[in-house]
Each structure stands twice: as C-alpha cells, then as structure tokens.
Short mmCIF file of C-alpha atoms in Angstrom, two decimals:
data_model
loop_
_atom_site.label_atom_id
_atom_site.label_comp_id
_atom_site.label_asym_id
_atom_site.label_seq_id
_atom_site.Cartn_x
_atom_site.Cartn_y
_atom_site.Cartn_z
CA MET A 10 12.70 15.95 -13.53
CA LEU A 11 15.91 15.17 -16.15
CA LYS A 12 15.72 12.50 -22.24
CA ASN A 13 14.54 12.98 -18.37
CA LYS A 14 11.94 9.88 -18.82
CA LYS A 15 14.01 6.96 -17.38
CA TRP A 16 16.87 8.54 -15.45
CA GLY A 17 16.28 6.14 -12.94
CA ALA A 18 19.55 7.77 -9.62
CA ALA A 19 20.32 10.09 -11.78
CA LEU A 20 17.99 12.59 -12.95
CA THR A 21 15.60 11.12 -11.79
CA THR A 22 16.12 13.40 -8.53
CA LEU A 23 16.09 16.55 -11.53
CA LEU A 24 12.79 15.74 -12.88
CA ALA A 25 11.24 15.36 -9.75
CA GLY A 26 12.60 18.71 -8.96
CA SER A 27 11.12 20.46 -11.37
CA MET A 28 8.19 18.62 -10.90
CA ILE A 29 8.53 20.52 -7.54
CA LEU A 30 8.51 23.69 -8.80
CA GLY A 31 5.17 23.58 -10.87
CA ALA A 32 3.82 22.25 -7.30
CA CYS A 33 6.08 22.76 -3.76
CA GLY A 34 4.48 24.18 -0.75
CA ASN A 35 4.11 24.06 2.68
CA GLY A 36 1.75 21.12 3.80
CA ASN A 37 2.14 17.93 5.63
CA ASP A 38 2.65 14.07 4.35
CA THR A 39 0.32 12.89 6.71
CA ALA A 40 -3.52 11.14 5.63
CA SER A 41 -6.25 13.42 5.35
CA ASN A 42 -10.31 12.46 5.33
CA SER A 43 -11.84 14.14 2.74
CA PRO A 44 -15.53 15.38 3.21
CA SER A 45 -18.20 13.15 4.13
CA ALA A 46 -20.50 13.73 1.00
CA SER A 47 -23.26 11.66 0.41
CA PRO A 48 -25.20 12.28 -2.26
CA SER A 49 -28.95 13.74 -1.61
CA VAL A 50 -29.71 12.75 -5.57
CA LYS A 51 -29.64 9.37 -7.20
CA PRO A 52 -26.74 8.92 -8.63
CA GLU A 53 -26.80 9.39 -12.38
CA ALA A 54 -24.41 6.34 -12.89
CA ALA A 55 -27.06 3.93 -10.74
CA ALA A 56 -28.47 1.02 -12.16
CA SER A 57 -30.94 0.85 -14.65
CA ALA A 58 -33.10 -2.36 -15.94
CA SER A 59 -30.80 -2.32 -18.56
CA PRO A 60 -28.46 -6.00 -18.55
CA ASN A 61 -25.71 -3.92 -19.17
CA ALA A 62 -26.05 -1.45 -17.08
CA ILE A 63 -22.94 -0.56 -13.82
CA ASP A 64 -24.45 -1.23 -11.04
CA THR A 65 -23.09 1.85 -7.96
CA SER A 66 -25.98 2.02 -6.12
CA LYS A 67 -23.76 1.11 -3.50
CA ALA A 68 -21.53 4.23 -1.94
CA VAL A 69 -18.25 3.71 -2.06
CA THR A 70 -15.69 5.47 -0.38
CA LEU A 71 -12.43 5.63 -3.13
CA LYS A 72 -8.74 5.98 -1.32
CA MET A 73 -6.41 7.77 -3.26
CA VAL A 74 -1.85 8.39 -3.17
CA MET A 75 -0.78 11.75 -4.44
CA LEU A 76 2.42 13.68 -4.56
CA GLY A 77 3.10 16.90 -3.51
CA PRO A 78 2.37 18.92 0.26
CA LYS A 79 -1.50 18.96 1.43
CA PRO A 80 -3.74 22.21 -0.60
CA VAL A 81 -4.37 24.53 1.77
CA ASP A 82 -7.77 24.42 0.03
CA TYR A 83 -8.29 20.60 -0.06
CA ASP A 84 -11.73 20.87 2.23
CA LEU A 85 -13.14 23.33 0.32
CA VAL A 86 -11.75 21.27 -3.69
CA PHE A 87 -12.50 17.73 -2.77
CA GLY A 88 -16.15 19.11 -0.67
CA GLU A 89 -17.20 20.23 -4.16
CA ILE A 90 -15.77 17.47 -6.26
CA ASN A 91 -16.87 14.99 -4.19
CA LYS A 92 -20.53 15.88 -4.33
CA VAL A 93 -20.05 15.93 -8.16
CA LEU A 94 -18.62 11.63 -8.13
CA GLY A 95 -21.09 10.95 -5.46
CA ALA A 96 -23.82 11.89 -7.78
CA LYS A 97 -22.36 10.65 -11.12
CA VAL A 98 -21.15 7.38 -9.56
CA ASN A 99 -21.96 7.52 -6.24
CA ALA A 100 -18.27 7.67 -4.68
CA THR A 101 -16.40 9.82 -2.42
CA LEU A 102 -12.25 9.94 -2.64
CA GLN A 103 -10.76 10.19 0.60
CA THR A 104 -6.31 11.64 -0.18
CA GLU A 105 -3.23 10.73 1.74
CA PHE A 106 -0.41 13.13 0.50
CA LEU A 107 2.91 12.54 0.48
CA ASP A 108 4.97 15.43 0.33
CA TRP A 109 7.88 15.27 -1.93
CA SER A 110 10.35 15.58 0.90
CA ASP A 111 9.71 11.47 1.82
CA TRP A 112 8.20 10.03 -1.60
CA LYS A 113 10.72 8.10 -2.77
CA GLN A 114 10.70 6.47 0.90
CA LYS A 115 7.07 6.04 1.22
CA TYR A 116 5.70 5.28 -1.89
CA PRO A 117 6.97 1.60 -2.21
CA LEU A 118 7.16 0.65 1.34
CA LYS A 119 2.87 1.57 0.67
CA PHE A 120 2.60 -1.85 -1.77
CA ALA A 121 4.93 -3.72 0.39
CA ALA A 122 3.10 -3.63 3.26
CA ASN A 123 -0.29 -4.00 1.50
CA GLU A 124 -1.43 -0.14 2.65
CA ASP A 125 -5.84 0.36 1.43
CA PHE A 126 -6.27 2.26 -1.04
CA ASP A 127 -7.22 2.64 -4.59
CA ILE A 128 -5.32 5.23 -6.73
CA ILE A 129 -2.40 6.87 -7.08
CA TYR A 130 -0.13 9.13 -8.87
CA THR A 131 2.89 7.50 -10.20
CA ALA A 132 4.90 8.47 -13.71
CA ASN A 133 8.26 6.97 -16.00
CA TRP A 134 10.08 8.80 -13.20
CA ALA A 135 7.77 7.70 -10.24
CA LEU A 136 8.05 4.06 -10.24
CA TYR A 137 5.73 3.43 -12.36
CA THR A 138 7.64 0.52 -14.50
CA ASN A 139 9.78 -0.45 -11.02
CA GLN A 140 6.06 -1.02 -9.38
CA ALA A 141 4.01 -2.57 -12.33
CA ASN A 142 6.88 -5.38 -12.27
CA LYS A 143 6.24 -6.19 -8.28
CA ASP A 144 2.95 -6.73 -9.12
CA GLY A 145 1.43 -3.69 -6.91
CA PHE A 146 -0.74 -2.16 -9.75
CA LEU A 147 -4.32 -3.42 -11.45
CA GLU A 148 -3.35 -4.37 -15.45
CA LEU A 149 -5.70 -2.56 -16.78
CA THR A 150 -6.86 -4.72 -19.32
CA ASP A 151 -9.19 -3.31 -22.57
CA ASP A 152 -12.79 -4.24 -21.81
CA MET A 153 -12.30 -3.09 -18.55
CA LEU A 154 -10.77 0.29 -20.26
CA SER A 155 -13.77 0.13 -22.87
CA LYS A 156 -16.69 -0.74 -20.28
CA TYR A 157 -15.39 2.11 -16.86
CA ALA A 158 -13.45 4.91 -18.89
CA PRO A 159 -15.25 4.59 -21.91
CA GLN A 160 -14.51 8.23 -22.43
CA THR A 161 -10.77 7.31 -22.19
CA TRP A 162 -10.72 4.91 -23.26
CA LYS A 163 -11.88 6.63 -26.75
CA ALA A 164 -10.37 9.52 -26.17
CA MET A 165 -6.99 8.12 -25.80
CA PRO A 166 -4.32 7.79 -29.09
CA LYS A 167 -3.85 4.43 -29.31
CA VAL A 168 0.30 5.15 -28.82
CA SER A 169 -0.09 6.53 -25.14
CA TRP A 170 -0.95 3.34 -24.42
CA ASP A 171 1.41 1.57 -25.98
CA GLN A 172 3.57 4.09 -24.37
CA ALA A 173 2.72 2.92 -21.00
CA ARG A 174 2.54 -0.98 -21.53
CA VAL A 175 5.23 -3.03 -19.65
CA LYS A 176 5.70 -6.69 -21.22
CA GLY A 177 2.45 -6.03 -23.15
CA LYS A 178 0.44 -5.22 -20.29
CA VAL A 179 -1.37 -1.61 -19.00
CA TYR A 180 -1.07 -0.16 -16.30
CA MET A 181 -1.81 3.26 -15.61
CA ILE A 182 -4.55 5.42 -17.05
CA PRO A 183 -1.50 8.04 -18.53
CA GLN A 184 -1.83 11.73 -20.09
CA ASN A 185 -4.12 12.69 -22.86
CA LYS A 186 -1.63 15.11 -23.53
CA SER A 187 0.55 16.08 -26.25
CA ASN A 188 3.85 18.54 -26.43
CA GLU A 189 4.29 18.31 -23.43
CA PHE A 190 8.31 19.28 -23.15
CA ILE A 191 10.80 17.84 -20.78
CA ASP A 192 14.19 19.39 -21.91
CA LYS A 193 15.51 21.90 -20.77
CA LEU A 194 16.30 26.16 -20.31
CA VAL A 195 17.73 28.94 -18.30
CA LEU A 196 16.00 31.57 -16.74
CA TYR A 197 18.04 34.95 -16.12
CA ARG A 198 17.47 38.42 -15.19
CA GLU A 199 17.19 40.15 -18.81
CA ASP A 200 17.59 43.55 -17.00
CA TRP A 201 21.66 42.50 -15.72
CA ARG A 202 22.34 41.45 -19.31
CA LEU A 203 21.86 44.63 -20.51
CA LYS A 204 23.37 45.49 -17.94
CA TYR A 205 26.95 45.05 -18.66
CA ASN A 206 26.00 45.23 -22.02
CA LEU A 207 26.35 41.71 -22.89
CA PRO A 208 25.65 39.22 -26.19
CA PRO A 209 22.96 37.11 -26.00
CA ILE A 210 22.44 34.05 -24.19
CA THR A 211 22.69 31.41 -27.04
CA ASP A 212 24.93 28.78 -25.93
CA GLY A 213 27.05 27.33 -22.82
CA ALA A 214 30.14 30.34 -23.91
CA SER A 215 27.36 33.07 -23.76
CA PHE A 216 26.21 32.05 -20.42
CA ALA A 217 28.87 31.52 -18.50
CA GLN A 218 30.30 35.20 -19.92
CA TYR A 219 26.88 36.62 -18.45
CA LEU A 220 27.26 33.89 -14.60
CA GLU A 221 31.24 35.43 -14.74
CA THR A 222 30.05 39.15 -14.77
CA ILE A 223 27.04 38.72 -12.69
CA ALA A 224 30.05 37.46 -10.03
CA LYS A 225 31.71 40.31 -10.56
CA ASN A 226 29.60 42.78 -10.42
CA GLU A 227 26.34 42.03 -8.27
CA LYS A 228 27.13 42.18 -4.83
CA GLY A 229 24.92 39.34 -2.68
CA VAL A 230 23.70 37.45 -5.52
CA THR A 231 25.23 34.29 -6.40
CA PRO A 232 25.26 34.22 -10.47
CA PHE A 233 23.17 29.93 -10.88
CA GLY A 234 21.56 29.03 -8.36
CA LEU A 235 20.75 24.44 -7.76
CA GLU A 236 17.47 23.35 -7.06
CA SER A 237 18.89 20.18 -5.25
CA THR A 238 21.97 19.17 -3.92
CA THR A 239 21.13 15.54 -3.27
CA ALA A 240 20.73 14.96 -7.27
CA THR A 241 23.41 13.09 -9.04
CA MET A 242 24.26 15.25 -11.29
CA HIS A 243 24.45 18.82 -12.05
CA MET A 244 21.17 20.53 -13.50
CA LEU A 245 23.50 21.95 -16.65
CA ASP A 246 24.02 18.94 -17.93
CA THR A 247 21.22 17.66 -19.78
CA GLU A 248 21.42 20.92 -22.00
CA LEU A 249 25.29 20.81 -22.03
CA LEU A 250 25.74 17.22 -21.44
CA VAL A 251 22.65 15.43 -22.92
CA GLN A 252 20.40 17.86 -24.98
CA LYS A 253 23.50 19.13 -26.95
CA ASN A 254 25.22 15.29 -27.91
CA ASN A 255 21.21 13.96 -29.09
CA TRP A 256 21.61 11.34 -26.06
CA ASP A 257 19.09 9.29 -24.04
CA MET A 258 19.10 9.31 -20.90
CA VAL A 259 18.69 5.51 -19.23
CA GLU A 260 19.99 4.74 -15.51
CA GLY A 261 22.99 6.12 -13.36
CA PRO A 262 25.91 6.93 -16.09
CA PHE A 263 24.36 5.47 -18.91
CA ALA A 264 22.92 6.41 -22.11
CA PHE A 265 22.35 5.96 -25.38
CA LYS A 266 22.38 7.79 -28.85
CA THR A 267 18.83 9.29 -29.96
CA GLU A 268 20.27 8.49 -33.80
CA ASP A 269 21.75 4.83 -33.06
CA ALA A 270 19.57 2.14 -34.16
CA ALA A 271 21.21 -0.25 -32.92
CA GLY A 272 21.38 1.46 -29.03
CA LYS A 273 24.97 1.02 -28.01
CA VAL A 274 24.90 1.49 -24.39
CA PHE A 275 27.91 3.74 -22.59
CA ASN A 276 29.24 5.51 -19.69
CA ILE A 277 28.99 9.48 -20.25
CA TYR A 278 31.76 9.77 -17.48
CA GLU A 279 34.12 8.16 -20.26
CA THR A 280 33.11 10.00 -22.70
CA ALA A 281 35.74 13.50 -23.96
CA GLU A 282 32.13 15.59 -23.75
CA PHE A 283 31.75 14.64 -20.06
CA LYS A 284 35.91 15.41 -19.48
CA GLU A 285 35.34 18.58 -21.97
CA LEU A 286 32.56 19.91 -19.42
CA LEU A 287 33.91 19.34 -16.22
CA SER A 288 36.79 21.74 -17.49
CA TYR A 289 33.94 24.73 -18.34
CA TYR A 290 32.81 23.54 -14.35
CA LYS A 291 35.69 24.43 -13.43
CA THR A 292 36.41 27.14 -14.70
CA LEU A 293 32.73 28.25 -13.85
CA ALA A 294 33.02 27.45 -10.17
CA ASP A 295 36.10 29.07 -9.88
CA ASN A 296 35.10 32.71 -11.26
CA GLY A 297 31.83 32.90 -9.16
CA GLY A 298 29.89 30.80 -11.43
CA TRP A 299 27.84 28.96 -8.56
CA SER A 300 28.07 28.70 -4.77
CA ARG A 301 31.46 26.88 -2.86
CA ASN A 302 28.68 26.08 -0.72
CA VAL A 303 26.62 24.00 -2.59
CA LEU A 304 26.69 20.92 -1.81
CA THR A 305 25.24 21.83 1.74
CA ASN A 306 22.97 23.66 0.32
CA LYS A 307 19.24 23.72 0.79
CA SER A 308 17.94 26.36 -1.15
CA ASN A 309 15.26 26.54 -3.53
CA ALA A 310 16.19 28.21 -6.69
CA LYS A 311 12.33 29.68 -7.59
CA ASP A 312 12.36 31.31 -4.51
CA ASP A 313 15.50 32.59 -5.06
CA PHE A 314 14.96 33.67 -8.08
CA LYS A 315 11.88 36.15 -7.60
CA ALA A 316 13.64 37.10 -4.57
CA GLY A 317 16.64 38.80 -6.83
CA LYS A 318 19.08 36.09 -4.67
CA ILE A 319 20.45 34.32 -8.34
CA ALA A 320 20.75 35.28 -11.57
CA ALA A 321 19.83 32.31 -13.27
CA MET A 322 18.37 29.46 -13.59
CA ALA A 323 17.57 25.94 -15.37
CA HIS A 324 14.25 23.70 -15.85
CA THR A 325 11.32 22.14 -17.59
CA LEU A 326 10.44 24.91 -20.02
CA SER A 327 6.43 24.29 -18.65
CA SER A 328 8.34 25.49 -14.90
CA VAL A 329 10.37 28.29 -15.66
CA SER A 330 7.77 30.00 -18.04
CA SER A 331 5.33 29.67 -14.36
CA ILE A 332 7.66 31.10 -12.53
CA MET A 333 8.51 33.81 -15.44
CA ALA A 334 4.76 34.60 -15.36
CA ASP A 335 4.43 34.86 -11.80
CA MET A 336 7.66 37.84 -12.17
CA ASN A 337 5.36 39.27 -14.92
CA LYS A 338 2.59 39.96 -12.45
CA ALA A 339 4.47 40.59 -9.17
CA GLN A 340 7.67 41.75 -9.95
CA PRO A 341 7.49 43.32 -13.68
CA ASP A 342 10.45 45.71 -12.30
CA MET A 343 12.13 42.68 -13.00
CA LYS A 344 13.02 41.90 -15.81
CA VAL A 345 13.81 38.06 -17.50
CA ALA A 346 14.33 36.06 -20.27
CA LEU A 347 14.53 32.43 -21.01
CA ALA A 348 17.27 31.31 -23.45
CA ASP A 349 18.06 27.95 -25.05
CA LEU A 350 21.68 26.72 -24.74
CA VAL A 351 21.62 24.14 -27.79
CA PRO A 352 18.93 26.10 -30.01
CA ASN A 353 20.00 23.22 -32.64
CA SER A 354 19.63 20.35 -30.97
CA HIS A 355 16.97 17.30 -30.87
CA LYS A 356 13.67 18.13 -28.72
CA THR A 357 12.63 15.73 -26.79
CA SER A 358 8.58 15.95 -26.11
CA ALA A 359 7.47 13.55 -22.97
CA ILE A 360 6.15 10.05 -23.69
CA SER A 361 2.34 9.60 -21.84
CA THR A 362 3.72 7.65 -18.80
CA GLN A 363 5.07 11.47 -18.26
CA ASN A 364 2.60 11.35 -15.90
CA GLY A 365 -0.38 9.04 -14.64
CA VAL A 366 -2.73 7.70 -12.17
CA ALA A 367 -2.69 3.83 -11.72
CA ILE A 368 -5.42 0.90 -9.04
CA HIS A 369 -3.72 -0.90 -6.07
CA ALA A 370 -3.85 -3.91 -6.96
CA THR A 371 -5.79 -5.14 -4.35
CA SER A 372 -8.24 -2.26 -4.64
CA LYS A 373 -11.83 -3.38 -3.25
CA ASN A 374 -13.13 -1.42 -5.79
CA PRO A 375 -11.55 -1.31 -9.25
CA GLU A 376 -14.19 -1.06 -11.40
CA ARG A 377 -15.30 2.27 -9.51
CA ALA A 378 -12.58 3.26 -9.29
CA LEU A 379 -12.03 3.08 -12.86
CA MET A 380 -15.60 5.64 -13.21
CA VAL A 381 -13.78 8.13 -11.12
CA LEU A 382 -10.74 8.64 -13.15
CA ASP A 383 -12.74 8.25 -15.77
CA LEU A 384 -14.38 11.55 -14.61
CA LEU A 385 -11.59 12.98 -13.77
CA GLN A 386 -9.75 12.67 -17.30
CA ASN A 387 -13.17 13.76 -19.59
CA ASP A 388 -16.14 15.42 -17.58
CA ARG A 389 -15.14 19.15 -17.83
CA GLN A 390 -16.83 20.40 -15.16
CA ILE A 391 -14.59 17.51 -12.23
CA HIS A 392 -11.61 18.24 -13.96
CA ASP A 393 -11.76 21.33 -14.28
CA LEU A 394 -11.87 20.80 -10.22
CA ILE A 395 -9.76 18.48 -9.57
CA MET A 396 -7.27 20.83 -12.24
CA TYR A 397 -8.10 24.41 -11.18
CA GLY A 398 -10.24 24.43 -7.99
CA ILE A 399 -12.57 26.42 -7.51
CA GLU A 400 -13.95 29.42 -10.25
CA GLY A 401 -14.45 32.32 -8.86
CA THR A 402 -12.32 31.30 -5.88
CA HIS A 403 -9.14 29.71 -7.40
CA TYR A 404 -9.37 30.89 -10.83
CA THR A 405 -11.33 32.52 -13.42
CA ALA A 406 -12.87 30.76 -16.53
CA GLY A 407 -12.11 32.23 -19.94
CA GLY A 408 -14.86 30.25 -22.62
CA ASN A 409 -13.65 26.82 -22.40
CA ASP A 410 -9.68 27.00 -23.20
CA LYS A 411 -8.14 29.61 -21.03
CA PHE A 412 -8.31 30.80 -17.02
CA THR A 413 -6.97 33.51 -15.54
CA LYS A 414 -5.64 32.82 -11.70
CA MET A 415 -6.80 34.20 -8.69
CA ASP A 416 -4.83 34.86 -5.81
CA LYS A 417 -6.01 31.52 -4.10
CA PHE A 418 -4.90 29.27 -6.81
CA ALA A 419 -2.11 28.39 -4.21
CA ASN A 420 -4.37 27.70 -2.17
CA PHE A 421 -5.42 23.97 -4.56
CA ASN A 422 -2.32 23.82 -7.08
CA SER A 423 -0.07 22.23 -5.43
CA PHE A 424 0.14 17.97 -6.25
CA THR A 425 0.46 15.53 -8.25
CA ASN A 426 -2.93 16.05 -10.39
CA TRP A 427 -1.19 16.57 -13.58
CA GLY A 428 -1.90 12.55 -14.65
CA TRP A 429 -5.53 14.13 -15.19
CA SER A 430 -4.16 16.24 -18.13
CA SER A 431 -5.75 15.66 -21.09
CA PRO A 432 -7.63 18.16 -23.93
CA LEU A 433 -9.81 19.69 -21.60
CA ASN A 434 -6.47 21.20 -20.36
CA ARG A 435 -6.84 25.28 -20.54
CA VAL A 436 -4.12 27.61 -20.94
CA ASP A 437 -3.45 30.04 -18.35
CA THR A 438 -3.93 34.21 -19.65
CA SER A 439 -0.89 34.68 -17.84
CA TYR A 440 1.66 32.39 -20.40
CA PRO A 441 4.34 34.01 -21.18
CA GLN A 442 5.08 35.39 -25.56
CA ALA A 443 8.71 34.03 -25.38
CA ALA A 444 7.75 30.83 -23.87
CA GLN A 445 4.98 30.58 -26.70
CA ASP A 446 7.34 30.92 -29.21
CA ILE A 447 9.93 28.40 -28.07
CA GLU A 448 7.22 26.25 -27.77
CA LYS A 449 6.57 27.19 -30.87
CA GLN A 450 10.14 27.29 -32.68
CA TRP A 451 10.65 23.31 -30.53
CA LEU A 452 7.39 21.59 -32.18
CA GLY A 453 8.93 21.74 -35.35
CA LYS A 454 12.51 20.27 -33.92
CA VAL A 455 10.22 17.34 -31.55
CA TYR A 456 12.64 14.03 -32.41
CA HIS A 457 11.06 10.30 -32.17
CA TYR A 458 13.07 7.91 -31.77
CA LYS A 459 12.70 3.78 -31.25
CA LEU A 460 14.17 3.55 -27.91
CA GLU A 461 11.84 6.42 -27.32
CA THR A 462 9.82 4.62 -25.13
CA PHE A 463 11.76 1.95 -23.60
CA VAL A 464 12.23 1.74 -19.76
CA PHE A 465 14.81 -0.23 -17.75
CA ASP A 466 14.11 -2.80 -14.98
CA ASN A 467 16.76 -2.50 -13.26
CA SER A 468 15.36 -5.32 -11.09
CA LYS A 469 18.31 -7.91 -11.21
CA VAL A 470 20.80 -5.32 -10.41
CA VAL A 471 19.05 -2.98 -8.05
CA ASN A 472 22.29 -3.23 -5.82
CA GLU A 473 24.33 -2.50 -7.58
CA VAL A 474 21.70 0.92 -9.46
CA ALA A 475 21.88 1.56 -5.89
CA ASN A 476 25.77 1.38 -5.08
CA VAL A 477 26.59 3.38 -7.89
CA SER A 478 23.92 5.86 -6.93
CA ASN A 479 25.73 6.34 -3.27
CA VAL A 480 29.58 6.93 -5.64
CA MET A 481 27.62 9.31 -8.53
CA VAL A 482 27.14 11.31 -5.00
CA ARG A 483 29.92 11.12 -2.95
CA TYR A 484 32.44 11.21 -5.91
CA GLY A 485 30.44 12.61 -9.25
CA VAL A 486 29.22 15.47 -7.74
CA PRO A 487 32.03 17.15 -6.49
CA LEU A 488 33.65 16.84 -9.90
CA GLU A 489 30.49 18.32 -10.97
CA TYR A 490 30.08 21.36 -9.14
CA GLY A 491 33.80 22.03 -9.75
CA LEU A 492 35.19 21.65 -6.38
CA VAL A 493 37.68 18.52 -7.23
CA LYS A 494 41.58 20.79 -8.02
CA ASP A 495 42.37 17.58 -10.47
CA LEU A 496 40.08 17.00 -12.58
CA ASP A 497 41.87 14.04 -13.74
CA LYS A 498 42.28 12.62 -10.70
CA GLY A 499 39.14 13.24 -9.48
CA LEU A 500 37.60 11.09 -12.86
CA ALA A 501 40.05 8.00 -11.91
CA GLU A 502 39.10 7.90 -8.99
CA LEU A 503 35.29 8.06 -10.19
CA HIS A 504 35.51 5.07 -12.04
CA SER A 505 37.42 3.50 -10.42
CA GLN A 506 34.53 3.56 -7.50
CA LEU A 507 32.04 3.26 -10.57
CA LYS A 508 33.71 -0.57 -10.68
CA ALA A 509 34.42 -1.72 -7.77
CA ALA A 510 30.08 -1.40 -7.15
CA GLY A 511 29.34 -2.85 -10.00
CA VAL A 512 28.59 -0.54 -12.85
CA ASP A 513 29.54 -3.35 -15.39
CA LYS A 514 26.68 -5.15 -14.26
CA ILE A 515 24.57 -2.56 -15.15
CA GLN A 516 26.00 -1.85 -18.28
CA ALA A 517 26.05 -5.30 -19.22
CA GLU A 518 21.75 -5.91 -18.24
CA ILE A 519 20.94 -2.53 -19.86
CA GLN A 520 22.45 -3.36 -23.24
CA SER A 521 20.51 -6.54 -22.77
CA GLN A 522 17.12 -5.17 -21.91
CA ILE A 523 17.64 -3.08 -25.36
CA ASP A 524 18.57 -5.52 -27.50
CA ALA A 525 15.94 -7.81 -26.82
CA PHE A 526 13.35 -4.49 -27.09
CA LEU A 527 14.75 -3.67 -30.56
CA ALA A 528 14.34 -6.95 -31.84
CA SER A 529 11.11 -7.45 -30.63
CA ASN A 530 9.72 -3.98 -32.49
#
C-alpha cells in the first residue's frame, strides 16, 4: 500500500491496506486531548542572552493530526512525551486520530475548512502533493529548516529533500530511512505446502497449484485472502503484473516502463499482459482460489491468516514479516513462509515521501512545530517514546539498535508514527530470518530510474479521475476477481466505460507532465 507510491485511485487503496496491516486496531476517530504537561523545569531551549537563541519562553500547545486509531495507551505515552517536550522546547502535543475507515474523507475536509491544527501526517499515498498544490502545507525553506530543525537538516540526505519537492518547494519533513521496500510478496502456510508435497512457490504457476490444492483439501479454509473489497485492482496485480514487467503505476490504470527513458504512458487494461492475467485469475476463481463472495468481503486478511481461515495473503515485506513474527511466537504449530512470485524483477524501495510530517499553512506556531518534529526524529529519548512507547511497559530495549515487543506493545503502536522513521529506529528482535534473507537479496536488485520521484498532479482532471475510479470499481473489479464469464466481452465493456469517463484526457495530462518533468531533470 501499491511502483505504488503514486497510484491515485488504484494502488493507493492497496498501499493504504499495507499500512493498515502495520497499524490497524480498535479505536475511534474523534479528537482527543493529551494530558496536560506543564513543565516544572525551565525549558532547555528557552531564550538566553545570545542574540541567535530561539525564544521558547511562552508555552504553546501544538495540535497534531495522525492517521490510524487512537492508541489505548495514548494518555500514558503522550504524557511522558509532553513532559520531555515541555522541558526541551516548552511545547505540548494535543493529538487527533483519523481512523482508517474514513481518513480519506476527513483529511481533505480539514484543509478545506481551514481547521485549527499545526502538524499533520502526510505521504505520497496520503494526499501530500494534492494538499501541497492547494497551499495546505507550509513551505519549509532552507533557512527555516536549518534554524528550527538543525538535527534533521544535517542528518537528512539531500536526495530525500529533493524527493519531497513539489514544484521546487519542500512542504514536509520526510522520513529519514532507506531501504523500505514497497514491493509485494506472499505469506503462506508452509506446513500445508509440505503436507501435500507441493513444489516451492516461486512464480504464479506454483502459487496457483498451491491455492487450488488448498481449495480441494482444506475444508473451511479460503486459499487466498483479500485485504480490501474497495480496491480498484487485485492485490496480486502488484506482483504478477506491475513488478513482473518492471512497470510503475501513475494514476488509475496508467503506467510506464521503468526502463523507458522516454516515459511513455500506457493503459495497462489495453496490454496483452493484463489480458493474460485475467485468464489466470479466472481459472483461480473457478477453482476456488478465493471466495465467490469477494465483492461483499468484510474480513481482515491479517486476522484471518492468523486464525487459520486463509492459506495465503500478499503485502509488503514489512507487513507480512510482522505477521510472520507474531505467528512464530504465538502459533509456532502453524509453520509459515514467504514467497517472491517474481524473484528476477527489479525491486523498488520507498522514496522519502512514503512517510512524512507537514505543518499546516495556517499554523500559529510553525517554528515551535519544527522544533518538536526535529526532536521526534532525532532525540533518542523522544524518538523511542513516539515509536515504541514506554520501555518496560510496551517494549524492552536491546542496546541502541534493537527492541523486543512486550504484551502491551499494540496498546500504543497503532497509528502513523512512521513519519519519524530515522537512523534511530530499532530493529525488532523477532524480525524473521526469512525476511532478513529476502531483504538482503532485494538490496542488490533495487532499481533507480529518472521518473522515480515523479508525482502526478491530477488537479486538471480531478473529475475524470473520479469517474475513471468509479468505472474501475464497477467494471474492473469483477474482471479482476474472475467473476465475469466472458472475459473478452467484459474487457470490451470496461474499455468503453473508461472512454466515456475521460480516460484519454487523463492519459494526455499524465504524458504532458512526464514530458515536462523529464525535460527539466
């Protein structure tokens, strides 16, 4: 959640699903006030006699908006965070959480209504470019960053700042973490593969054999679990179509070949590769590869996999590794494994804007907000709190670079704290060796290309994008899930409806922007 970094109406939903796997839980989406944290000591950064000192003598409360459910232990952890922030920069965080079920609707409304807040999570998949183009975020100049966020300014690689630029300007403090892979792979029940003496899962064919075997022999088990029924494209598209062919998705059904220096845009629905994949899906669906009630599916793949209700699911390396780690600990009798269905393809790591934090353009305290963000990303004490909770309650530290989750870890780690990812991040001691092995393999296959940082501005075709997305849901999804008997007829109807929705206008606009991007870079 789906490269995915820019697939507006299509893979955005899938990437969001990947993120939900890492942070989803029960909570609410209402604003919540943090515990009061009036510092009892003089702030370390308070004004001094130096003419260059930053005056923090006035206490400020900064309103912050995060995605994901409110943590159960929010008051406990943010109480500690605010004590430290109060002492260091005389600031207190008051946080509102937008639940995954409705953040897409509520997020843009906050800007449209010019609500009073200072800090907000953002990302290339979470409306960063959209709101930057609408002047929703404060421009972060070099002078501001070097003065109020000096640690971040020094530690962040120049390429990361450049990746965060929208029309030449920076509007977010991006994550400072490299090698966050966004390619998908499969998590499956290895014990069942061995039980039926099936070959190793290394490609689409061996995976189909596994799913069809499960369908015939494991009663009450759904072979492949789908994370979201609102996704406009199939979860496996990322592996068996996009990654396999080294494509990068842009908006709706549009993509370009990463190795194409000219960046020629094409509609994947019009490719022979997509038509071939539809036949693959149709065969899987007819042989019980997934539920025939997929369009009304309300289940959660993560929970279903842990419960033994599904035999396989697909998501990012970090997401499936987390599930694998949990199962290795709690359910060792369920032997699970990872499979890369396209091992010979290029691999893509997230650009810096995969996660980040921005300041509202109308913030009343932007300087103090920058000072707080500087500490959240670079101060060990505060970084550990915002990322892992309270040591001894939510986790135990292993030196300066490792941590072990405690039973209450999930009581805090449920929201988008990824915006503060940095070199201070700790590695989970339960991180599976299988995932580490894949990560090492993928490191040597990361492919960088000129259009890697291109972000499409859909403001000129916003209506057409919405119309095309609706068509994809109505006519594309049934095809994707193998529910249409006549594939040729169904595909023809999809093309016809896309034309009427304005798909050609979107393609022309994407190509125009890509051409301009390549000409200026």
